[in-house]
Short mmCIF file of C-alpha atoms and ligand atoms in Angstrom, two decimals:
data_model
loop_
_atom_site.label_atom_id
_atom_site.label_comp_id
_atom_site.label_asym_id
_atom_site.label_seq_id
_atom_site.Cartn_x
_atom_site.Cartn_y
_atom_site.Cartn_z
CA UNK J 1 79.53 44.95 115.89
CA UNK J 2 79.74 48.50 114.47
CA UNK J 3 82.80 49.04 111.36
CA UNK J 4 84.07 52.19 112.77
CA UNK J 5 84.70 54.10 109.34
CA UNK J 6 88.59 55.94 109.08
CA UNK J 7 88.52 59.77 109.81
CA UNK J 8 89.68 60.49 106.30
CA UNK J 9 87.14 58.18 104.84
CA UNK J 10 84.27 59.43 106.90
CA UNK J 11 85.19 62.78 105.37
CA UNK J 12 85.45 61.78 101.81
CA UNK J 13 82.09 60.07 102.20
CA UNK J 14 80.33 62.71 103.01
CA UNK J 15 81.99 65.04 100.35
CA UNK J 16 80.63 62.38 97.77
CA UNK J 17 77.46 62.22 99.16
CA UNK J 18 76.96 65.81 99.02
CA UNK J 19 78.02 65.93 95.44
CA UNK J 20 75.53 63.32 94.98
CA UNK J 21 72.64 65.97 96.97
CA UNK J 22 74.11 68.83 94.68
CA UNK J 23 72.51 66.83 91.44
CA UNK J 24 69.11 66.69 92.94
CA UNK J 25 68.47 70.44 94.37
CA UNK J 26 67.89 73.48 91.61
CA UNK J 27 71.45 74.64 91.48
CA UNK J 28 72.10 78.77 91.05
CA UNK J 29 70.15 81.86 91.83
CA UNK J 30 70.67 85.73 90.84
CA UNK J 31 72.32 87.48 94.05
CA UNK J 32 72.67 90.96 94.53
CA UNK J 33 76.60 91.57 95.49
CA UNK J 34 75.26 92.88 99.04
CA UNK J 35 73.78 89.81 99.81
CA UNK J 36 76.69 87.46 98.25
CA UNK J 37 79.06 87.08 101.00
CA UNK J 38 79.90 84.10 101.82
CA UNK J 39 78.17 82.55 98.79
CA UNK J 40 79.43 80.23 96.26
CA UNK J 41 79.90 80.71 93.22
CA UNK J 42 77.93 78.32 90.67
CA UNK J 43 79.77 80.15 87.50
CA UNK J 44 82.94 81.66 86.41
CA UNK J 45 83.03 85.22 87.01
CA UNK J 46 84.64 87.45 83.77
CA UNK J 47 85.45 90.81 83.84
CA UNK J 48 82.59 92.77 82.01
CA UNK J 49 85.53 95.49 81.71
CA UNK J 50 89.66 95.92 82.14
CA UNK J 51 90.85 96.71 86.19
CA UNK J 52 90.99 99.64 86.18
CA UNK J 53 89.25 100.24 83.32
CA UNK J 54 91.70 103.29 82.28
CA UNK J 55 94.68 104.89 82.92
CA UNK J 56 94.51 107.01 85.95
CA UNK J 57 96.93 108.81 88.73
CA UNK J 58 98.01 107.00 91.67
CA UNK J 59 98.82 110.22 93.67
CA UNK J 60 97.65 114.00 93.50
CA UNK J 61 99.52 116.06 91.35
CA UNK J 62 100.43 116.71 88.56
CA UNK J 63 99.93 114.86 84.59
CA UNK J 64 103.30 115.82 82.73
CA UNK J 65 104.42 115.25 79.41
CA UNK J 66 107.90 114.97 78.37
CA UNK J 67 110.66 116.72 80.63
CA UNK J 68 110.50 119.95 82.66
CA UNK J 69 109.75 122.47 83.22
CA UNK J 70 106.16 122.07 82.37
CA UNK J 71 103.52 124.95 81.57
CA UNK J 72 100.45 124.29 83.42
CA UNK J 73 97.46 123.69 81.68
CA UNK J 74 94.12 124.67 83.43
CA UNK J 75 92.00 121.60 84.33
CA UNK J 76 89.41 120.73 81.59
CA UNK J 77 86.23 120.40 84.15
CA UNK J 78 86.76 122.47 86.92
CA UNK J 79 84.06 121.14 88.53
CA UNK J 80 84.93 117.34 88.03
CA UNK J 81 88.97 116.90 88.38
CA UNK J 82 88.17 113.39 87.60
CA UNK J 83 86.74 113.89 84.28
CA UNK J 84 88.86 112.18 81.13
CA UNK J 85 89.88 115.32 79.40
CA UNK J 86 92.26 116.80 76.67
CA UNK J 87 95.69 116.22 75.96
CA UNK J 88 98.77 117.38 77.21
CA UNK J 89 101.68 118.47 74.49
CA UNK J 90 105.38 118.09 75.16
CA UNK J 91 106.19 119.98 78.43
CA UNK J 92 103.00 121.16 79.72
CA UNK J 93 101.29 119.75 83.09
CA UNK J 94 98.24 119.61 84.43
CA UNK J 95 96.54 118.94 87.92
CA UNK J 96 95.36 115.74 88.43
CA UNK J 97 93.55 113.78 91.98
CA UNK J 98 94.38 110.27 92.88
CA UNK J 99 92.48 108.31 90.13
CA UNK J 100 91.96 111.19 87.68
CA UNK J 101 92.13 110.09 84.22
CA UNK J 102 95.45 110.43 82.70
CA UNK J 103 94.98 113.57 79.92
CA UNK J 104 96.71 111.67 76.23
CA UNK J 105 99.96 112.21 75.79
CA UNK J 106 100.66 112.36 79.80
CA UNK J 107 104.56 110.72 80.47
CA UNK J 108 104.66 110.42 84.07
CA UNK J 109 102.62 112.29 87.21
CA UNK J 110 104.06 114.43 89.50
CA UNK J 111 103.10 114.16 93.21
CA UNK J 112 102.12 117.48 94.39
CA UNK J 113 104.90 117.59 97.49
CA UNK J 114 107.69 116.81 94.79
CA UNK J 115 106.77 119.94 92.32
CA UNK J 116 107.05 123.72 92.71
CA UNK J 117 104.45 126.36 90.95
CA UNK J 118 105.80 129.46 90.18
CA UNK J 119 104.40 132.20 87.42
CA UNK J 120 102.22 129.21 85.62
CA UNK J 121 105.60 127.20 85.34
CA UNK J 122 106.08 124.06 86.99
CA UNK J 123 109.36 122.67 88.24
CA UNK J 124 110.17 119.15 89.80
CA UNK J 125 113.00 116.64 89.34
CA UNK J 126 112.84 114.63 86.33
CA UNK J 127 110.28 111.92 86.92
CA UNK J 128 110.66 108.05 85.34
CA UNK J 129 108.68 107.40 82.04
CA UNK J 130 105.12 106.35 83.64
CA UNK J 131 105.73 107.23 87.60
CA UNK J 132 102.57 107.53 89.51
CA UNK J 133 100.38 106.19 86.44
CA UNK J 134 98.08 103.18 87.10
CA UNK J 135 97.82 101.66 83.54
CA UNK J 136 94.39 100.51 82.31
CA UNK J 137 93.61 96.72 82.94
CA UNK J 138 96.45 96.14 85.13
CA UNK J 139 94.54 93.86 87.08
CA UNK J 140 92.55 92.39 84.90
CA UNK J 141 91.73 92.65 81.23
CA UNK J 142 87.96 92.81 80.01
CA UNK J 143 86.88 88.96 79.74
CA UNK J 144 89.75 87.68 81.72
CA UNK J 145 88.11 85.00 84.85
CA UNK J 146 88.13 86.68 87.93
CA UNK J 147 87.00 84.47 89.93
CA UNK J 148 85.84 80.65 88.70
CA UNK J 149 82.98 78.90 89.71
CA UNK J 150 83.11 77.01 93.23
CA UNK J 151 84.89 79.90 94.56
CA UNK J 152 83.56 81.24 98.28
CA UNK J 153 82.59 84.67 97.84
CA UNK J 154 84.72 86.69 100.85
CA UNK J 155 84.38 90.54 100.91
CA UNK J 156 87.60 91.41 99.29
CA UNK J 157 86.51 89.08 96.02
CA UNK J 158 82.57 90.84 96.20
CA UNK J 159 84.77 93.92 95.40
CA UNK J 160 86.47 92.82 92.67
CA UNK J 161 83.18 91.74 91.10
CA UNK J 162 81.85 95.09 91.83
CA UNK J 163 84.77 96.79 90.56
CA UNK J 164 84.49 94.72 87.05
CA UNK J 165 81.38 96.50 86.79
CA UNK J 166 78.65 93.35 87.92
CA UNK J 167 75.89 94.06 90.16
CA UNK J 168 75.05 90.35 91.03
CA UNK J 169 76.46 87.17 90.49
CA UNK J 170 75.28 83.29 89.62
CA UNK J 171 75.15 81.62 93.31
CA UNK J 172 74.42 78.13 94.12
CA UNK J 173 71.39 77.43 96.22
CA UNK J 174 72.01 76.60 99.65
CA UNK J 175 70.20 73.48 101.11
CA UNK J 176 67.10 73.25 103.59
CA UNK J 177 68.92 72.38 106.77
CA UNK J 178 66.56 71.19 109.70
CA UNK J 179 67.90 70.59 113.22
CA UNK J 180 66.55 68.07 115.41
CA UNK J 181 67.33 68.17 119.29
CA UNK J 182 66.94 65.04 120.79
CA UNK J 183 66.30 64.75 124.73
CA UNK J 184 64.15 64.96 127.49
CA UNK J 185 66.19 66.06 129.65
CA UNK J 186 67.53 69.34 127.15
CA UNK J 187 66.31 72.56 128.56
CA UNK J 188 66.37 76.06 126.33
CA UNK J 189 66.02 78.64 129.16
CA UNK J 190 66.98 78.96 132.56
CA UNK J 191 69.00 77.84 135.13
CA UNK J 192 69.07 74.21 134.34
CA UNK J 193 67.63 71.37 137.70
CA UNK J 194 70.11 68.63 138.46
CA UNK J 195 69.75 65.74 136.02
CA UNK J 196 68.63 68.82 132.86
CA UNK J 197 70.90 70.01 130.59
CA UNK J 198 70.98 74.01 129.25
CA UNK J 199 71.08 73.53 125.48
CA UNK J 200 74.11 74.42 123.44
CA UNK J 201 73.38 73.75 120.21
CA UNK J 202 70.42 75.68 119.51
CA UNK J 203 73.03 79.12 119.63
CA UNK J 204 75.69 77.30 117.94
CA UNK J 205 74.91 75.43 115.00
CA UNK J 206 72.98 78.07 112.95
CA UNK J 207 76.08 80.42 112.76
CA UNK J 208 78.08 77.57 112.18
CA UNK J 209 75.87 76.45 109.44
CA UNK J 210 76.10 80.07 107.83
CA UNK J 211 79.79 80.15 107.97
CA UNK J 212 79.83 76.88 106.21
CA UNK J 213 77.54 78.29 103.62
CA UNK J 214 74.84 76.29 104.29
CA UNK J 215 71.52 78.28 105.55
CA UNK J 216 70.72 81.61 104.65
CA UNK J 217 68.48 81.72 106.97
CA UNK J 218 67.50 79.67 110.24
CA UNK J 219 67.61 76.71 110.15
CA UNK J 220 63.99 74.98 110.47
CA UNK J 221 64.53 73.45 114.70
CA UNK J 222 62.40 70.22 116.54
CA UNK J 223 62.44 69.24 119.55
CA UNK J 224 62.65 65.48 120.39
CA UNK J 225 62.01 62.94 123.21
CA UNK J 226 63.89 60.31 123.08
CA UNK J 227 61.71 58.06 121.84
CA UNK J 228 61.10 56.22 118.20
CA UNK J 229 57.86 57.74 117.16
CA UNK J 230 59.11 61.34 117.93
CA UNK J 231 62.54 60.75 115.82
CA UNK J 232 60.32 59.19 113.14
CA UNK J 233 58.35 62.05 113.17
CA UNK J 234 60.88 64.62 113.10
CA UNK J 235 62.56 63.32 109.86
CA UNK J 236 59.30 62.11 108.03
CA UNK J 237 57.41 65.82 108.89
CA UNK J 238 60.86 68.35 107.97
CA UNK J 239 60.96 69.41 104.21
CA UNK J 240 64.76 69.89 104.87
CA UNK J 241 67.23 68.05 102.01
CA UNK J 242 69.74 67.61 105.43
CA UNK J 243 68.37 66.66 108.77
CA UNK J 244 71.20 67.38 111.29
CA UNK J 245 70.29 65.62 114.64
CA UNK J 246 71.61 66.08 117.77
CA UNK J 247 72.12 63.39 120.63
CA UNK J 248 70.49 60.44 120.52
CA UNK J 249 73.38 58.39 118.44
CA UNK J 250 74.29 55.31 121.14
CA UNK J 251 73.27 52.15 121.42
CA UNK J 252 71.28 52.46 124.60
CA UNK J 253 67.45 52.14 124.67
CA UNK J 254 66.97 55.74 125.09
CA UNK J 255 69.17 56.26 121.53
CA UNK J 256 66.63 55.61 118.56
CA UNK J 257 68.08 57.64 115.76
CA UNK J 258 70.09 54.71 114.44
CA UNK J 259 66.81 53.20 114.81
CA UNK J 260 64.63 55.46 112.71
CA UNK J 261 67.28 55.55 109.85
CA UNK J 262 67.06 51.77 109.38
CA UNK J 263 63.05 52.13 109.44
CA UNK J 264 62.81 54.46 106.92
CA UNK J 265 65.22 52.30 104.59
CA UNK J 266 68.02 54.99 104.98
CA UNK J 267 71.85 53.41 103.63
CA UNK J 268 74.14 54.01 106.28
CA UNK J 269 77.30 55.38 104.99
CA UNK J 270 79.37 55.82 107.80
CA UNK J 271 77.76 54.01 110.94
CA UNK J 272 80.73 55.81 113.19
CA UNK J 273 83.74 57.10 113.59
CA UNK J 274 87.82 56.12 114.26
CA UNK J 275 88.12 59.56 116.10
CA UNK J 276 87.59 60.85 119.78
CA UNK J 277 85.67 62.60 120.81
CA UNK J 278 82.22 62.10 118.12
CA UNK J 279 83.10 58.70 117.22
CA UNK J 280 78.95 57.89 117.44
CA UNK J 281 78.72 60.31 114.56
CA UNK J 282 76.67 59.25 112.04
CA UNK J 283 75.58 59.86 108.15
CA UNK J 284 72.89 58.37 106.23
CA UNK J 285 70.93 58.57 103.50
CA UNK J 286 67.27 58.27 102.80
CA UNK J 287 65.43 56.47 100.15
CA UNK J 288 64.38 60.26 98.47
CA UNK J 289 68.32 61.34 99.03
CA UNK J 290 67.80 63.42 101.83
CA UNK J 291 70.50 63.03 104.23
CA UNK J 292 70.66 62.32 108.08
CA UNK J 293 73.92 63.72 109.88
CA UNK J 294 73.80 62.50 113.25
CA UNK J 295 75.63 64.30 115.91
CA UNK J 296 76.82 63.03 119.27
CA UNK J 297 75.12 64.42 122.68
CA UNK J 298 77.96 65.38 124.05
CA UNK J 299 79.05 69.24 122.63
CA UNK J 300 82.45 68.91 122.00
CA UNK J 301 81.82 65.97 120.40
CA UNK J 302 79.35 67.28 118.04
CA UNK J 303 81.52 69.86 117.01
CA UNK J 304 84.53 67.63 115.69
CA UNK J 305 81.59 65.06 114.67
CA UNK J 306 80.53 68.07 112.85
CA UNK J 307 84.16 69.31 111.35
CA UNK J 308 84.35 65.74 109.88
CA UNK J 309 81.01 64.79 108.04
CA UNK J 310 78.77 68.11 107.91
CA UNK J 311 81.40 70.82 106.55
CA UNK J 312 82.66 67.92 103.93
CA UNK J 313 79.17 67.19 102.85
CA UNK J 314 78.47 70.87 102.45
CA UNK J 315 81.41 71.44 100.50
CA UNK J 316 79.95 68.80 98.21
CA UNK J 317 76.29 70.04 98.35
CA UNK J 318 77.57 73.84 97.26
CA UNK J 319 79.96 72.55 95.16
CA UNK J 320 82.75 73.76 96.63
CA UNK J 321 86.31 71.49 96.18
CA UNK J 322 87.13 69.01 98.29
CA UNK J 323 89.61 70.64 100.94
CA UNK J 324 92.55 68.85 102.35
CA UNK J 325 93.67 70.35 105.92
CA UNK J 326 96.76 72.05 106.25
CA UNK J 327 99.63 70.85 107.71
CA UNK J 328 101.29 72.44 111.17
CA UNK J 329 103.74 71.52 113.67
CA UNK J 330 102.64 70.40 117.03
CA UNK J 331 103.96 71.61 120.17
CA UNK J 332 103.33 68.56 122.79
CA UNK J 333 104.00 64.89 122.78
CA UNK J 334 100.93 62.64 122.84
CA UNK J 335 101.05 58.97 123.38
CA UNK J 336 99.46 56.41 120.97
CA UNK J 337 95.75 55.88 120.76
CA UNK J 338 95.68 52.70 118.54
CA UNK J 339 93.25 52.91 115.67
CA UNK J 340 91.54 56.56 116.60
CA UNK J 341 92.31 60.42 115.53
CA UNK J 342 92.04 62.55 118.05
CA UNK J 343 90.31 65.83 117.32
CA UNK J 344 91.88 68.22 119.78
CA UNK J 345 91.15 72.27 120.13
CA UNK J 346 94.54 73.69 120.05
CA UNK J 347 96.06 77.43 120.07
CA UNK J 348 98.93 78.89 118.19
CA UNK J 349 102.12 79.42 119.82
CA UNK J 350 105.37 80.53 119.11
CA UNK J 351 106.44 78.31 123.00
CA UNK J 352 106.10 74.76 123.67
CA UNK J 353 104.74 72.65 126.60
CA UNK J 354 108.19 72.60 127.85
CA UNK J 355 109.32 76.29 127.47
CA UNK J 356 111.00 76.16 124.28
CA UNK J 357 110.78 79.23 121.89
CA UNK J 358 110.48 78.75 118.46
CA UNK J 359 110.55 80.71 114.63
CA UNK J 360 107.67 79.09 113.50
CA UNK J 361 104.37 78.91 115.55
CA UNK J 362 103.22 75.28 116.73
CA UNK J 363 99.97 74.02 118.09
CA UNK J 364 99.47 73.09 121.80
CA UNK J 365 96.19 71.57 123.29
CA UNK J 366 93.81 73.90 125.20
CA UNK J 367 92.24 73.14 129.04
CA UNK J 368 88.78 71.76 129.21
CA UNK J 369 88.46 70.38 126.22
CA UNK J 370 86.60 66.85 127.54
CA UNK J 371 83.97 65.81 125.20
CA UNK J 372 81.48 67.57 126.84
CA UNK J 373 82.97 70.70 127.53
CA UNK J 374 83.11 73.67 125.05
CA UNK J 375 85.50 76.51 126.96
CA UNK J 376 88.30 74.95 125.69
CA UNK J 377 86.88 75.06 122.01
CA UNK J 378 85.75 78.96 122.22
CA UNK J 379 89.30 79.45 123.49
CA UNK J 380 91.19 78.09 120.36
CA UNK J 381 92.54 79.04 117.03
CA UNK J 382 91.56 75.60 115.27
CA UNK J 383 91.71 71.72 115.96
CA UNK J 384 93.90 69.07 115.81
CA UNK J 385 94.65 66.33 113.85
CA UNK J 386 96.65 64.03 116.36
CA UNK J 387 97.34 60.35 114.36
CA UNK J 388 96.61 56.91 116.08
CA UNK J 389 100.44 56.45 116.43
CA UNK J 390 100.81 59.82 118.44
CA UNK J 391 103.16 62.89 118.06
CA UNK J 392 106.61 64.20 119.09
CA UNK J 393 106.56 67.70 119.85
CA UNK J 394 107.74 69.49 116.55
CA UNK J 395 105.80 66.73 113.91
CA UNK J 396 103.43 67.48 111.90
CA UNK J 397 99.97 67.13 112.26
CA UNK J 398 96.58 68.17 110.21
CA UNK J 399 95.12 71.45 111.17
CA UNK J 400 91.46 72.54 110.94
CA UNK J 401 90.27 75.80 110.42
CA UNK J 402 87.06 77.16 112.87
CA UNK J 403 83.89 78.35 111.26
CA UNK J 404 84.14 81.60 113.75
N1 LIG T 501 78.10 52.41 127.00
C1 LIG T 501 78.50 53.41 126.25
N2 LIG T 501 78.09 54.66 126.54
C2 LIG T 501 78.49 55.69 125.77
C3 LIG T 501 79.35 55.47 124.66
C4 LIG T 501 79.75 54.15 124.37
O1 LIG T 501 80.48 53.88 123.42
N3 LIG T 501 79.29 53.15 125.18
N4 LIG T 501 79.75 56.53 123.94
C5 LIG T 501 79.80 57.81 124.60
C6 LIG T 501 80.05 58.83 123.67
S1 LIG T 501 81.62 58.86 122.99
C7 LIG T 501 79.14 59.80 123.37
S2 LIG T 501 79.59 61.14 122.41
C8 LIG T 501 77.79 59.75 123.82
C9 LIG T 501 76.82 59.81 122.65
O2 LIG T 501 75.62 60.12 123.16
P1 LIG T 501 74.30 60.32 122.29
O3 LIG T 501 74.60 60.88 120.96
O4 LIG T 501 73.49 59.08 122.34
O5 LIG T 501 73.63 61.49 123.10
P2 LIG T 501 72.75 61.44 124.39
O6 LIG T 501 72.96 60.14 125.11
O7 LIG T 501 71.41 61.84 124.03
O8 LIG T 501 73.48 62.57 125.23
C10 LIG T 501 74.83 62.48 125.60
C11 LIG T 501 75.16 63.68 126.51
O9 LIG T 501 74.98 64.87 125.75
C12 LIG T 501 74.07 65.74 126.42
N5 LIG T 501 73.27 66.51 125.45
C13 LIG T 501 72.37 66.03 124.58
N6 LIG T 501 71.78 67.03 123.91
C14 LIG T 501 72.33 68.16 124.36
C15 LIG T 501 72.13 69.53 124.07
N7 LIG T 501 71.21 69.92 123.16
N8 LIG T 501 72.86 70.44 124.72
C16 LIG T 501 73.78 70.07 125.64
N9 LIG T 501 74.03 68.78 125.96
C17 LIG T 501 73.30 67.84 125.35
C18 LIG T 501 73.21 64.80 127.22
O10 LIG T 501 72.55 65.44 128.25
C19 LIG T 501 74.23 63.79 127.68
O11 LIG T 501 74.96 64.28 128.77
O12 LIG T 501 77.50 58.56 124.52
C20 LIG T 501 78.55 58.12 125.41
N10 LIG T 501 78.08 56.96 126.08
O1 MOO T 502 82.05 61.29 121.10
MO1 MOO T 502 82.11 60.94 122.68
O2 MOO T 502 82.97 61.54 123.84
O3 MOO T 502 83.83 60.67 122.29
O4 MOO T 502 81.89 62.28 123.61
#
């Protein structure tokens, strides 16, 4: 008899057994910023200089000092109204672009719609001490942490890197991922015959693999029988430090992957799961620390089989923090499933299943979302959490976030 492992264990499991991955694969490489999204970071990231590095104009106008009238000043570089120039005396102005550098002894700018030129004199209503001035290192001063280590790299943080002056940052090495597809009966083109299935994992785990930070590039993909010599094969012959396999994870004697993992002296760390749909999911790992995920046949399955043991076990192989989901209110009642979580694709809301508007959005199930059914999935915002005791409409319930 199988020890289905708890949801939340499963999940902690495989964090710890990615951390444990993490110490035997090199750690950090040198990535250009245009090739960093997405990355993690394997170092703290300082400021090599202050953000902005000095004082500039937020608008077009003018650089005063002191009160007005001002006498205007011709610009230092004509041909470069960026340039850091001069300095201003008491009650002379100057023209100055959006991010020009402030001339010394500038008090405030003047936008350009706010002022009047007349005769080389400039007039405008008294403007506050420092208006329109970005001050130097407002965002950050030079050595400050911009970012620390562990952090994902998302666009807007690549541009604070880049405006700190770096060209490339310290990223930790992704892992080999290989993906075996287990079944005879699995076509990859086509129309499939009665009793063949059209594959869907081949299109949808690589992208989901990127988006979890794993593979930078395709994923290394066999193609299984189901039988015990080809599964044996598959994980002896793939240099990969995770072997994510597909079907193949019952007890029937077509399933052999639990098979092969106890022949090559794998540990079994979590022999299945108290959730539904992927509860055959399945992580081991090998005698040289590679590490089998094993995913249900069934797709929906292997997604939520995926959610709970392959993005934790990233996180820990990338060195990323252990994430805890959020929380969110749920919009329908479900009954009690004793002893099981049930991993459900669910949209956002502001209605519930009976009609009720509300302030704050809720979560309500999608159609089609049977384990082996995937419209229901591409139609959501995120999954599901339900407990084993089931909900009320209105409690809260744990909400996962989709790779897409
Ligand atoms: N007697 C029992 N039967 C089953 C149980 C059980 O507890 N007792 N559990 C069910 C559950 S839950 C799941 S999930 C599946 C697990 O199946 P396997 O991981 O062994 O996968 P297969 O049997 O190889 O295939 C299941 C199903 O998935 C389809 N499949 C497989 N690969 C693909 C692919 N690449 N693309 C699309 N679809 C795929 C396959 O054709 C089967 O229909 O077992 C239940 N049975
Ligand atoms: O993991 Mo199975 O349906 O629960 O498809």
């Amino acid at each position: 008899m199988i020890h289905d492992v708890a949801w939340e264990t499963a999940r902690l499991h495989a964090y710890e057994l990615g951390t444990l991955v993490r110490e035997r694969i090199p750690y950090e490489e040198l990535v250009p910023l245009s090739r960093a999204s997405g990355r993690t970071l394997a170092r703290d990231v300082t400021a090599l200089q202050g953000i902005p590095h000095y004082a500039s104009s937020a608008m077009d106008g003018w650089a005063v000092a002191g009160s007005g009238p001002w006498t205007i000043q011709p610009r230092a570089a004509q041909d470069d109204p960026h340039a850091a120039s001069d300095t201003l005396g008491d009650h002379q102005a100057r023209a100055i672009l959006t991010g020009g550098a402030l001339p010394h002894g500038c008090t405030a700018v003047v936008r350009s719609e706010a002022a009047s030129e007349y005769d080389g004199v400039l007039s405008a209503p008294e403007p506050r001490w420092g208006a329109d001035i970005r001050p130097a290192e407002r965002e950050a001063k030079a050595g400050d942490v911009l970012l620390a280590a562990g952090t994902v790299l998302t666009p807007p943080r690549l541009a604070v890197i880049a405006a700190s002056g770096r060209d490339d940052v310290h990223a930790v090495i992704s892992p080999r991922v290989g993906l075996v597809l287990s079944g005879r009966e699995v076509v990859t083109s086509g129309v499939p015959l009665p009793g063949q299935v059209r594959d869907s994992f081949s299109e949808f785990l690589p992208p989901v693999l990127t988006a979890w930070g794993a593979a930078e590039a395709t994923p290394f993909v066999q193609r299984i029988g189901d039988d015990l010599a080809s599964t044996l094969r598959a994980i002896e012959t793939t240099d990969a430090q995770i072997i994510l396999s597909t079907g193949g994870t019952g007890h029937s004697d077509h399933d052999f992957l639990r098979k092969a993992a106890e022949d090559l002296g794998a540990r079994i760390l979590v022999p299945s799961v108290a959730m539904r749909p992927g509860h055959p999911a399945f992580l081991a790992q090998l005698p040289d620390d590679r590490v089998i995920v094993g995913l249900p046949g069934n797709p929906l399955a292997a997604f939520m089989a995926a959610l709970t043991i392959l993005q934790p076990l990233l996180d820990g192989v990338l060195a990323r923090s252990f994430t805890e989901p959020r929380q969110i209110r749920v919009g329908e009642r479900f009954t009690a499933l004793p002893g099981r979580v049930r991993l459900v694709p669910a949209g956002l809301s502001t209605e519930d299943t009976a009609g009720n508007s509300h302030h704050e959005l809720r979560v309500i199930s999608r159609e089609h979302t049977g384990p082996a059914m995937l419209r229901g999935l591409g139609d959501a915002d995120g999954v599901m959490v339900i407990p084993p005791e089931g909900t009320e409409p209105g409690d809260s319930v744990r909400w996962l976030e989709l790779p897409w």
